[in-house]
Amino acid sequence: MSLWADKYRPKTLDDLDYHGKISNMLSSLATSGDFPHLLFHGPSGAGKKTRILATLRQIYGPNIEKLKVDPKVFVTATKRKLEFNVVSSPNHLEITPSDMNNNDRVVIQDLLKEVAQTETIDFTHVADHKNRFKVVIINEAELLTRDAQAALRRTMEKYSANIRLVLVCNSISSIIEPIKSRTLLIRVAAPTDEEMGSVFEKVLRDQPEVAKSFPADETERQQIYSKIAKVTDHNLRTGLLLLEALYSYNPSITTKTPMIMPDWENVIKKLAIGIVTERTVSKLQQSRTDLYELISHSIPAKLILKKLTIEFWRLVDEDSKIKDKDTVKMDIVQQASIFDERLSLGSKDIFHLEGFITKVMVVLEKNVS
Amino acid sequence: MSTPWVEKYRPKKLDEVSAQSNVIRVLSNQLKSANMPHLLFYGPPGTGKTSTILAMARELFGPQLMKSRVLELNASDERGISIVRDKVKNFARLSVTNPTPEDKENYPCPPYKLIILDEADSMTFDAQSALRRIMENYSHITRFCIICNYITRIIDPITSRCSKFRFSPLNSANSLATLKMISQSEELDIDDDSLTQILDISNGDLRKSINFLQTGHKLFGEDSIENIAGLIPQNLVQSLIETLQSKNLNKIYEFLYMLVLKSYNSATILTSLHSCLLLKNIYLNSEQKIEVSRILYETDSKLSSGSDEFIQMLNLFLQLSKIF
Ligand SMILES: Nc1ncnc2c1ncn2[C@@H]1O[C@H](COP(=O)(O)OP(=O)(O)OP(=O)(O)O)[C@@H](O)[C@H]1O
Ligand SMILES: [Mg+2]
């Protein structure tokens, strides 16, 4: 039994549910013979990867699904051995920089040169003979080191006869200008409430048994879908996982059914409530335990800070004892922006998180009646 | 086989390079006198730096002799200090090969070799220091051409040994001519209006314009050109500013959340706000403008140290809303 998120993943451009304009664009690029280097960007779970694979399928046919995973061993300049996996089909391959630590420049260069020099690529299945190139997908492109990005520049020009790069990232802020100059940017927005809803509806239509657990009324169902969209930040993948989890935990689901949240988010919620209601030194000490707990479960400090800020925002709105809500919110966000920068520059996460909490307590203390 | 147009129409000769007329005039003279100093090219992406030196090398030596006289190293090659000491030095000290009589007749074939260090911004300072001695010791038989986007990334002892050439972003008239030439030879059916639009969004980067011409023009029917280029549509910027003026914090928060979900990135938002509030807006007095630029600067600086986009943009928006 595969997860709904996998089972209902569209395979072709025609099957894709939303962003029809982008699908049409990709389809015309795939058939035109002028396929450029691409840079896909958009929030997690917006459907970037699905669109890329569907585009490749249009170019190469079902061959693209014959995936194999090869372990590659690579010897770094300092003679250390580095092992990682390369996913590939006869017509494309995929790499993920975080697999290779700081050696991404050398590894990517080596792989690209290898691909460019292999002439034996099988193109007999390629529908359109103009597209005689191999595609290299680079996931998490924002994590590429600057060196690795620089190394791609001339490579993208020199090997343009037989390689096309497809870079995938959440934000293009850390992609260097020369790379943007060499790629066509494709912006994939997160699906709206309704767009997520229509995907969920399709899942229910396909499984009448499942549909029985959901309200018969369409607007009530859409209310549930909107709640899912909200708590998953419009991430369709986690949205589908949540929909499936709701179904398996509840015999019947109504608009009142509580959403299932990951533990760490609940910990942060409670932490935030504690801080807003009790602004004391002993509370600060208790918070430290929670923070250590979160960090030891490898929740990134920046994510903790961001989620805390969002929670504070909400709690300030709800708390009738807090005066001058606008000033309080502005001050909290300003502190967040300062400590967020310190998190990027410093190395002891816990110091900066505690510093932030202390400042928030001070801001609140001044404005509580 | 599909050749991208940027490669197909890469200038083959110096006089095919458009726009950089000052640079080209000086270089052409040096070509005639076959007397050339070390060169340093700098300027933004897609302005013709790599193309110019490759064209010049071809005109100096011809395609045959080029193979033994020119060494091209770019950021994809290993260029640490050890490579500079070995590979670069070894090539620099080689005595020059003799041209064939045929080459001699057709090309200037000056008595030196050319080492092109393209994308030199990514070379370490150590490697650059190792380079300067080599530049001096072998200058009787070797010339260097160093290419970068940011001249500040090149150490002074090197820049001071080179003639510097700045490649500026291409102006519309020059780029338009190139785009028209390409559209004609590819038999494209595209009007001047669309060409001008392409130039508007490329900011003087001719590579970007040519890429757009090849792939983008088919897409124009599907979506607005701003959207295809990843820019924020003007009306969205306008409603952002109205939202900020409303000073309704929850509305501002929702607006930012929407921008993030649509994947408008912080750099683009900053640029749009900058041009709208500082370059165009007439309602703000100078004190307000000073405050705006301070906040923009602070945000940009925090973002460049890798901080979270959502938090920083939220702070930016809230601070800006105070000013109105
Ligand atoms: N001045 C120019 N004249 C003619 N074509 C140009 C010019 N500038 C750029 N181009 C076009 O853009 C393409 C890229 O130019 P080029 O490789 O020279 O850029 P670059 O300055 O080296 O950029 P980068 O800094 O990104 O390496 C060329 O193949 C050519 O088609
Ligand atoms: Mg270049």
XYZ file of C-alpha atoms and ligand atoms in Angstrom:
725
model
C 0.000 0.000 0.000
C 1.595 3.222 -1.059
C 0.840 6.527 0.606
C -1.785 8.715 -1.021
C 0.883 11.352 -1.566
C 2.726 8.896 -3.834
C -0.233 7.054 -5.251
C -1.886 10.210 -6.533
C 1.236 11.883 -7.821
C 0.501 12.907 -11.415
C 2.862 11.420 -14.005
C 2.222 13.498 -17.094
C 1.863 17.205 -17.715
C -1.773 16.677 -18.697
C -2.545 15.030 -15.358
C -1.228 17.945 -13.325
C -3.961 19.616 -11.352
C -3.243 23.306 -10.942
C -0.997 25.972 -12.490
C -2.223 25.141 -15.976
C -0.183 28.008 -17.406
C 3.079 26.544 -16.168
C 2.179 23.108 -17.482
C 1.437 24.573 -20.900
C 4.724 26.422 -20.875
C 6.662 23.314 -19.929
C 4.875 21.303 -22.539
C 5.723 23.780 -25.256
C 9.359 23.821 -24.126
C 9.489 20.038 -24.128
C 8.166 19.751 -27.660
C 9.944 22.736 -29.190
C 13.485 21.383 -29.257
C 14.662 24.560 -27.543
C 14.824 23.161 -24.059
C 16.865 25.576 -21.900
C 18.554 25.207 -18.523
C 15.816 25.686 -15.941
C 15.647 27.028 -12.417
C 12.509 25.970 -10.536
C 11.703 27.814 -7.349
C 8.783 27.730 -4.939
C 7.787 26.656 -1.416
C 8.102 23.029 -0.290
C 5.395 20.746 -1.515
C 4.208 23.141 -4.218
C 4.796 20.469 -6.871
C 8.118 21.465 -8.395
C 9.575 17.993 -8.630
C 6.351 16.490 -9.928
C 6.292 19.068 -12.721
C 9.903 18.404 -13.608
C 9.425 14.651 -13.844
C 6.262 15.107 -15.899
C 8.176 17.367 -18.284
C 10.945 14.808 -18.640
C 8.346 12.149 -19.319
C 7.011 14.251 -22.153
C 10.503 14.469 -23.634
C 11.742 10.933 -23.062
C 8.637 8.839 -22.556
C 8.103 6.270 -19.784
C 11.824 5.456 -19.863
C 12.206 8.184 -17.306
C 10.590 5.995 -14.669
C 13.176 3.224 -14.979
C 15.030 4.560 -11.998
C 18.094 2.996 -10.517
C 20.175 4.048 -7.568
C 23.936 3.708 -7.884
C 26.220 4.208 -4.956
C 29.170 6.321 -6.049
C 32.446 6.441 -4.267
C 34.395 9.587 -4.610
C 37.858 10.427 -3.333
C 38.199 14.020 -2.202
C 41.247 16.251 -2.613
C 42.266 15.369 0.925
C 42.073 11.644 0.063
C 38.968 11.037 2.113
C 36.424 8.622 0.750
C 32.952 9.926 0.205
C 30.031 7.710 -0.627
C 26.655 8.864 -1.849
C 23.781 7.758 -4.053
C 22.988 8.926 -7.546
C 19.467 8.320 -8.797
C 19.315 7.940 -12.536
C 17.260 6.802 -15.500
C 18.675 6.193 -18.971
C 18.049 9.852 -19.772
C 18.587 11.779 -16.602
C 20.287 11.805 -13.260
C 19.707 13.512 -9.969
C 22.045 14.851 -7.358
C 21.538 16.385 -3.943
C 24.316 18.627 -2.643
C 23.687 17.982 1.041
C 24.803 14.379 0.427
C 28.305 15.545 -0.295
C 29.131 18.055 2.445
C 31.636 20.600 1.289
C 32.861 18.628 -1.658
C 29.947 19.560 -3.879
C 32.048 21.515 -6.350
C 34.420 18.686 -7.170
C 31.738 16.019 -7.150
C 29.338 17.893 -9.398
C 32.119 18.782 -11.821
C 33.218 15.184 -12.035
C 29.714 13.905 -12.571
C 28.910 16.501 -15.214
C 32.108 15.830 -17.134
C 31.391 12.120 -16.997
C 27.864 12.635 -18.315
C 29.038 14.995 -21.052
C 31.582 12.508 -22.272
C 29.383 9.415 -22.323
C 28.269 9.063 -25.888
C 26.432 5.812 -25.378
C 23.272 7.424 -24.143
C 20.323 5.580 -25.558
C 18.088 7.973 -27.441
C 16.087 5.475 -29.463
C 13.028 6.057 -27.292
C 13.204 9.794 -27.455
C 10.135 10.887 -29.322
C 11.694 14.053 -30.588
C 15.172 13.674 -32.005
C 15.962 17.286 -31.384
C 16.175 16.577 -27.689
C 19.410 14.624 -27.677
C 20.645 15.771 -24.350
C 20.762 14.323 -20.892
C 19.134 16.153 -18.006
C 20.850 16.626 -14.676
C 18.541 17.608 -11.828
C 20.167 19.367 -8.891
C 17.914 19.274 -5.825
C 18.165 21.817 -2.996
C 20.177 24.107 -5.239
C 20.166 26.819 -2.566
C 22.472 24.601 -0.535
C 25.144 24.546 -3.231
C 28.264 26.306 -2.024
C 29.237 29.481 -3.869
C 32.216 27.627 -5.284
C 30.005 24.928 -6.704
C 27.681 27.503 -8.217
C 30.619 29.345 -9.771
C 31.879 26.075 -11.199
C 28.583 25.525 -12.987
C 28.880 28.745 -15.004
C 31.219 27.888 -17.839
C 30.129 24.257 -17.642
C 26.577 25.262 -18.469
C 27.886 26.964 -21.596
C 30.496 24.441 -22.686
C 28.375 21.326 -22.360
C 25.172 22.906 -23.599
C 25.146 20.591 -26.609
C 24.547 17.475 -24.511
C 23.524 18.493 -21.012
C 20.623 20.487 -19.624
C 20.573 21.408 -15.963
C 17.400 21.643 -13.941
C 18.020 23.386 -10.625
C 15.395 23.107 -7.907
C 15.207 25.349 -4.850
C 12.831 26.976 -2.378
C 14.221 30.454 -2.707
C 16.445 31.943 -5.367
C 17.930 34.453 -2.934
C 21.127 32.498 -2.532
C 21.558 31.644 -6.203
C 24.297 33.775 -7.783
C 23.472 36.180 -10.640
C 25.559 34.419 -13.327
C 23.467 31.274 -12.815
C 20.208 33.205 -13.064
C 21.544 34.692 -16.283
C 21.995 31.190 -17.713
C 18.611 29.720 -16.772
C 14.936 30.242 -17.412
C 13.227 30.815 -14.065
C 10.076 28.855 -13.366
C 8.145 30.079 -10.353
C 5.887 27.436 -8.827
C 3.504 29.006 -6.298
C 2.028 26.934 -3.494
C -1.512 25.706 -4.258
C -4.383 27.808 -2.888
C -7.032 26.410 -0.510
C -9.274 25.583 -3.454
C -6.487 24.037 -5.492
C -5.537 21.807 -2.581
C -9.218 21.042 -2.118
C -9.662 19.883 -5.682
C -6.726 17.485 -5.328
C -8.208 16.089 -2.100
C -11.610 15.741 -3.767
C -10.018 13.636 -6.474
C -8.578 11.309 -3.849
C -11.986 10.905 -2.201
C -13.759 10.357 -5.509
C -11.331 7.596 -6.289
C -12.008 5.852 -2.943
C -15.742 5.846 -2.138
C -15.040 3.916 1.092
C -12.834 6.720 2.336
C -15.244 9.407 1.200
C -17.881 8.010 3.577
C -15.796 9.181 6.561
C -15.941 12.768 5.373
C -18.939 15.120 5.497
C -21.396 14.715 2.643
C -21.681 18.483 2.346
C -19.254 20.007 -0.113
C -18.714 23.316 1.723
C -17.994 21.485 4.967
C -15.410 19.374 3.186
C -13.793 22.490 1.765
C -13.634 23.921 5.304
C -11.638 20.883 6.375
C -9.393 21.235 3.336
C -8.754 24.893 4.136
C -7.776 23.952 7.681
C -5.363 21.375 6.303
C -3.925 23.963 3.917
C -3.422 26.378 6.773
C -1.633 24.060 9.188
C 0.593 22.592 6.484
C 1.512 26.015 5.064
C -0.036 24.955 1.756
C 2.389 22.098 1.349
C 0.479 19.617 -0.801
C 2.624 16.645 0.144
C 2.211 17.090 3.905
C -1.391 18.024 3.200
C -2.059 14.644 1.617
C -0.221 12.910 4.464
C -2.385 14.790 6.949
C -5.573 13.926 5.071
C -4.605 10.269 5.157
C -3.674 10.462 8.853
C -6.998 12.129 9.699
C -8.783 9.320 7.909
C -6.907 6.545 9.661
C -7.196 8.050 13.167
C -10.853 9.086 13.047
C -13.866 6.937 12.195
C -15.582 10.055 10.907
C -14.224 13.506 10.258
C -16.099 16.759 10.773
C -15.153 20.418 10.591
C -14.480 20.163 14.359
C -11.990 17.292 14.141
C -8.666 18.585 15.459
C -5.721 18.583 13.086
C -2.881 16.223 13.886
C 0.238 18.253 14.540
C 3.818 17.026 14.780
C 5.010 16.796 18.402
C 7.653 19.444 18.048
C 5.106 22.014 16.913
C 3.004 21.293 19.980
C 6.065 21.737 22.188
C 6.693 25.161 20.631
C 3.041 26.157 21.028
C 3.083 25.289 24.726
C 6.407 27.015 25.194
C 5.023 30.200 23.660
C 1.897 30.127 25.821
C 4.054 29.662 28.922
C 6.216 32.653 28.056
C 3.296 34.971 27.343
C 1.478 34.075 30.570
C 4.448 34.015 32.935
C 7.354 36.392 32.456
C 9.812 35.331 35.155
C 13.350 34.050 35.552
C 12.154 30.632 36.610
C 10.030 30.403 33.461
C 13.112 31.259 31.449
C 14.934 28.359 33.082
C 12.077 25.996 32.289
C 12.168 27.162 28.686
C 15.770 26.097 28.436
C 14.740 22.464 28.965
C 12.214 22.714 26.139
C 14.712 24.394 23.830
C 17.350 21.730 24.466
C 14.723 19.079 23.844
C 13.811 20.635 20.482
C 17.401 21.127 19.420
C 18.305 17.560 20.358
C 15.523 16.392 18.029
C 17.336 18.314 15.278
C 14.703 20.998 14.889
C 16.756 23.881 13.399
C 17.109 26.845 15.765
C 15.908 29.242 13.078
C 12.730 27.289 12.599
C 12.148 27.368 16.373
C 12.595 31.134 16.378
C 10.281 31.619 13.421
C 7.532 29.396 14.836
C 7.813 31.069 18.236
C 7.442 34.481 16.608
C 4.341 33.379 14.721
C 2.859 31.931 17.915
C 3.618 35.116 19.876
C 1.883 37.143 17.180
C -1.238 35.044 17.492
C -1.205 34.995 21.310
C -0.788 38.773 21.575
C -3.896 39.179 19.435
C -5.877 36.815 21.641
C -4.721 38.083 25.039
C -7.058 40.740 26.416
C -4.577 41.807 29.098
C -2.067 43.116 26.562
C -2.389 46.813 25.735
C -1.148 48.485 22.592
C -0.986 45.247 20.628
C 0.550 46.821 17.512
C 3.603 48.130 19.338
C 4.083 44.808 21.098
C 3.927 42.872 17.849
C 6.303 45.260 16.113
C 8.786 45.054 18.957
C 8.670 41.268 19.054
C 9.237 41.007 15.308
C 12.089 43.479 15.517
C 13.740 41.385 18.228
C 13.146 38.276 16.131
C 14.902 39.881 13.182
C 17.902 40.761 15.367
C 18.245 37.341 16.990
C 17.591 35.576 13.725
C 20.631 37.324 12.302
C 22.678 36.394 15.367
C 21.674 32.773 14.831
C 23.117 32.984 11.319
C 26.331 34.581 12.459
C 26.942 32.878 15.800
C 27.450 29.270 16.707
C 25.748 28.724 20.078
C 22.091 28.467 19.128
C 20.791 28.177 22.667
C 22.243 31.574 23.689
C 20.416 33.417 20.975
C 17.124 31.606 21.479
C 17.245 32.418 25.195
C 18.215 35.982 24.428
C 15.191 36.285 22.183
C 12.825 34.862 24.792
C 14.199 37.230 27.428
C 13.650 40.245 25.183
C 10.119 39.109 24.399
C 9.392 38.825 28.129
C 10.637 42.388 28.633
C 8.487 43.711 25.783
C 5.419 41.947 27.180
C 6.043 42.969 30.796
C 5.955 46.626 29.778
C 2.583 46.275 28.137
C 0.527 44.007 30.354
C -2.067 45.601 32.550
C 20.981 18.751 -32.465
C 19.732 21.817 -30.663
C 22.326 24.491 -30.097
C 21.213 27.206 -27.738
C 21.220 30.517 -29.569
C 23.562 32.072 -27.038
C 26.214 29.660 -28.303
C 25.159 29.776 -31.932
C 25.391 33.565 -32.012
C 28.379 33.980 -29.735
C 30.598 36.563 -31.482
C 33.419 34.894 -33.433
C 35.332 38.072 -34.166
C 36.029 41.188 -32.138
C 33.956 43.389 -34.424
C 30.939 41.165 -33.893
C 30.868 42.031 -30.201
C 28.190 44.643 -29.806
C 27.985 47.656 -27.521
C 31.348 47.523 -25.762
C 32.769 49.919 -28.350
C 35.470 51.498 -26.171
C 36.812 48.152 -25.109
C 36.713 46.802 -28.630
C 38.431 49.824 -30.144
C 41.397 49.537 -27.781
C 41.630 45.785 -28.167
C 41.484 45.990 -31.982
C 44.395 48.394 -31.971
C 46.380 46.029 -29.831
C 45.473 43.290 -32.223
C 46.963 45.244 -35.109
C 50.147 46.149 -33.301
C 50.339 42.642 -31.825
C 51.426 44.316 -28.640
C 49.277 43.525 -25.692
C 49.507 44.091 -21.912
C 47.960 41.785 -19.314
C 44.208 42.259 -19.440
C 41.516 42.383 -16.806
C 37.859 42.269 -17.870
C 35.130 42.941 -15.358
C 31.398 43.528 -15.501
C 27.999 41.913 -14.865
C 26.916 38.571 -16.385
C 26.107 38.320 -20.073
C 27.922 41.427 -21.253
C 30.458 39.733 -23.536
C 33.579 39.189 -21.421
C 34.171 35.529 -22.216
C 33.095 35.998 -25.826
C 35.486 38.912 -26.337
C 38.610 37.149 -25.147
C 37.785 33.960 -27.033
C 37.215 35.979 -30.220
C 40.410 37.887 -29.660
C 42.429 34.720 -29.104
C 41.094 33.285 -32.328
C 41.988 36.424 -34.233
C 45.448 36.544 -32.743
C 46.470 32.968 -33.367
C 43.908 31.319 -35.629
C 42.128 28.079 -34.716
C 45.218 25.880 -35.214
C 47.877 27.696 -33.256
C 45.351 28.558 -30.548
C 45.546 25.004 -29.295
C 49.147 25.310 -28.223
C 49.198 28.998 -27.350
C 46.074 29.473 -25.256
C 45.229 27.987 -21.864
C 41.700 28.606 -20.653
C 40.887 27.910 -17.027
C 37.538 28.712 -15.459
C 35.794 28.180 -12.137
C 35.018 24.573 -13.032
C 38.718 23.740 -13.157
C 40.776 23.066 -10.101
C 42.509 26.387 -9.457
C 43.931 26.187 -5.981
C 47.372 27.436 -5.160
C 49.032 24.166 -6.145
C 47.531 24.262 -9.633
C 48.664 27.853 -10.086
C 52.166 26.819 -9.045
C 52.241 23.791 -11.321
C 49.898 23.912 -14.275
C 49.770 27.660 -14.802
C 53.442 28.160 -14.141
C 54.472 25.306 -16.404
C 52.411 26.650 -19.238
C 53.664 30.191 -18.630
C 57.316 29.208 -18.849
C 57.010 27.094 -22.013
C 58.806 28.701 -24.901
C 56.488 29.722 -27.707
C 55.890 27.305 -30.563
C 56.495 28.448 -34.107
C 53.473 29.148 -36.267
C 53.157 27.405 -39.620
C 53.889 29.665 -42.615
C 50.209 29.542 -43.440
C 49.127 30.759 -39.999
C 51.802 33.393 -40.111
C 50.318 34.773 -43.262
C 46.750 34.916 -42.007
C 47.095 35.842 -38.348
C 49.333 38.197 -36.345
C 50.699 35.267 -34.307
C 52.482 37.418 -31.712
C 55.384 35.758 -29.871
C 53.615 35.013 -26.602
C 51.076 32.632 -25.098
C 47.776 33.644 -23.594
C 46.457 32.369 -20.266
C 42.756 33.089 -19.728
C 41.573 32.904 -16.126
C 37.833 33.199 -16.536
C 35.488 33.654 -13.553
C 38.464 34.576 -11.403
C 36.265 35.910 -8.582
C 36.213 32.397 -7.231
C 39.994 32.036 -6.956
C 41.361 32.173 -3.428
C 43.548 35.113 -2.437
C 46.424 32.678 -1.903
C 46.161 31.398 -5.434
C 45.986 34.965 -6.706
C 49.148 35.917 -4.823
C 50.964 32.973 -6.284
C 49.903 34.268 -9.669
C 51.515 37.668 -9.473
C 55.101 36.432 -9.521
C 54.340 34.255 -12.522
C 52.829 37.227 -14.321
C 56.035 39.159 -13.835
C 58.602 36.452 -14.446
C 57.258 35.242 -17.745
C 55.790 38.425 -19.186
C 58.204 38.219 -22.127
C 56.487 35.068 -23.378
C 53.084 35.030 -21.648
C 50.076 37.328 -21.307
C 47.238 36.897 -18.860
C 43.595 37.774 -19.272
C 41.714 37.771 -15.987
C 37.915 37.898 -16.056
C 35.525 38.528 -13.178
C 32.162 40.028 -12.256
C 33.425 41.907 -9.218
C 36.774 43.618 -9.521
C 36.935 43.937 -5.733
C 37.462 40.195 -5.483
C 40.807 40.488 -7.273
C 43.809 41.466 -5.179
C 45.446 44.840 -5.841
C 48.869 43.528 -6.912
C 47.111 41.783 -9.793
C 44.755 44.561 -10.842
C 47.687 46.979 -10.877
C 49.562 44.780 -13.327
C 46.709 44.716 -15.860
C 44.959 47.075 -18.246
C 41.423 47.123 -16.958
C 38.363 46.954 -19.173
C 34.912 47.503 -17.805
C 32.063 45.748 -19.607
C 28.903 47.710 -18.961
C 25.333 46.407 -19.128
C 24.205 46.701 -22.744
C 21.938 49.582 -23.628
C 18.647 48.901 -25.386
C 19.629 50.209 -28.802
C 22.586 47.850 -29.126
C 20.780 44.836 -27.752
C 17.757 45.501 -29.905
C 19.922 45.345 -33.004
C 21.319 41.963 -31.920
C 17.883 40.561 -31.105
C 16.551 41.743 -34.468
C 19.454 40.165 -36.306
C 18.817 36.842 -34.569
C 15.035 36.954 -35.105
C 15.602 37.553 -38.782
C 18.034 34.746 -39.271
C 15.803 32.359 -37.273
C 12.721 33.590 -39.137
C 10.896 34.467 -35.964
C 7.623 36.277 -36.130
C 8.017 38.755 -33.301
C 7.217 42.462 -33.085
C 9.411 45.261 -31.780
C 7.161 45.700 -28.790
C 7.864 42.218 -27.493
C 11.565 42.672 -28.192
C 11.595 45.859 -26.143
C 9.782 44.052 -23.353
C 12.426 41.349 -23.366
C 15.127 43.986 -23.060
C 13.301 45.719 -20.210
C 13.372 42.676 -17.995
C 16.933 41.638 -18.844
C 18.666 44.672 -17.336
C 21.409 44.842 -19.923
C 22.235 41.132 -19.756
C 22.315 40.141 -23.422
C 22.571 36.448 -22.629
C 19.312 36.649 -20.729
C 17.663 38.511 -23.608
C 18.788 35.957 -26.170
C 17.644 33.082 -23.980
C 14.290 34.764 -23.587
C 14.046 35.279 -27.291
C 14.671 31.586 -27.920
C 12.511 30.023 -25.220
C 10.442 32.811 -23.779
C 8.740 34.147 -26.859
C 6.769 30.941 -27.321
C 5.515 31.362 -23.788
C 4.294 34.920 -24.058
C 0.861 33.734 -25.035
C 0.634 31.685 -21.852
C 1.482 34.289 -19.260
C 2.615 37.862 -18.770
C 6.272 38.499 -19.443
C 6.783 39.836 -15.906
C 5.552 36.537 -14.550
C 7.749 34.498 -16.836
C 10.722 36.572 -15.755
C 9.841 36.083 -12.086
C 9.283 39.782 -11.434
C 6.559 41.137 -9.198
C 3.751 42.586 -11.326
C 3.349 46.328 -10.892
C -0.193 46.118 -9.530
C 0.944 43.733 -6.818
C 3.638 46.183 -5.727
C 0.982 48.867 -5.654
C -1.309 46.854 -3.406
C 1.645 45.966 -1.175
C 2.264 49.664 -0.637
C -1.404 50.337 0.009
C -1.433 47.539 2.556
C 1.597 48.999 4.305
C -0.088 52.406 4.374
C -3.172 50.903 6.006
C -1.007 50.129 9.059
C -3.223 47.132 9.732
C -0.620 44.681 11.007
C -2.615 41.518 10.498
C -3.366 42.512 6.920
C 0.329 43.166 6.358
C 1.144 39.760 7.785
C -1.363 38.066 5.480
C 0.009 39.919 2.483
C 3.540 38.761 3.214
C 2.337 35.205 3.732
C 0.700 35.359 0.303
C 3.895 36.675 -1.330
C 5.927 33.873 0.230
C 3.485 31.196 -0.906
C 3.702 32.587 -4.416
C 7.485 32.383 -4.199
C 8.257 36.029 -4.721
C 11.691 36.208 -3.199
C 13.022 38.824 -0.830
C 15.598 40.256 -3.229
C 12.916 40.996 -5.829
C 10.625 42.514 -3.205
C 13.441 44.745 -1.952
C 14.253 45.917 -5.478
C 10.614 46.669 -6.257
C 10.153 48.604 -3.022
C 13.350 50.493 -3.628
C 12.362 51.612 -7.093
C 8.809 52.398 -6.081
C 9.450 54.254 -2.813
C 12.750 55.957 -3.498
C 13.004 56.407 -7.240
C 9.399 57.084 -8.185
C 7.362 58.045 -5.142
C 6.740 61.735 -4.732
C 4.604 61.619 -1.573
C 7.450 60.923 0.795
C 9.510 63.805 2.111
C 13.277 63.520 2.286
C 13.351 62.545 5.946
C 10.983 59.689 5.230
C 13.092 58.637 2.276
C 16.223 58.539 4.392
C 14.399 56.330 6.868
C 13.176 54.059 4.066
C 16.650 53.587 2.679
C 18.037 52.870 6.131
C 15.475 50.113 6.673
C 16.033 48.653 3.211
C 19.768 48.642 3.813
C 19.451 46.957 7.212
C 17.200 44.261 5.841
C 19.435 43.592 2.887
C 22.448 43.310 5.144
C 20.689 40.866 7.472
C 19.507 38.790 4.538
C 22.988 38.577 3.089
C 24.224 36.988 6.288
C 21.762 34.207 5.570
C 18.906 35.011 7.918
C 15.317 33.868 7.523
C 13.433 35.580 4.709
C 10.024 35.520 6.357
C 11.161 37.089 9.626
C 13.267 39.728 7.916
C 10.563 40.697 5.438
C 7.956 40.871 8.190
C 10.202 43.213 10.143
C 10.838 45.264 7.007
C 7.128 45.635 6.268
C 6.263 46.601 9.847
C 9.057 49.174 10.035
C 8.038 50.654 6.695
C 4.408 50.904 7.767
C 5.528 53.124 10.665
C 6.968 55.657 8.237
C 3.826 56.331 6.225
N 28.585 42.488 -26.183
C 28.034 41.400 -26.750
N 27.947 41.286 -28.087
C 27.392 40.218 -28.657
N 26.893 39.174 -27.962
C 26.937 39.223 -26.627
C 27.517 40.334 -25.957
N 27.426 40.120 -24.650
C 26.815 38.935 -24.484
N 26.500 38.379 -25.684
C 25.759 37.123 -25.868
O 25.594 36.519 -24.594
C 26.289 35.307 -24.495
C 27.108 35.286 -23.214
O 28.138 36.225 -23.270
P 29.498 35.991 -22.515
O 29.710 34.537 -22.283
O 30.569 36.698 -23.228
O 29.166 36.717 -21.150
P 30.125 37.006 -19.920
O 30.316 38.483 -19.882
O 31.329 36.151 -19.958
O 29.158 36.612 -18.706
P 29.489 35.876 -17.299
O 29.993 36.955 -16.396
O 28.139 35.400 -16.862
O 30.451 34.796 -17.554
C 27.147 35.193 -25.715
O 27.142 33.876 -26.178
C 26.460 36.103 -26.706
O 25.503 35.376 -27.407
Mg 31.844 34.329 -18.902
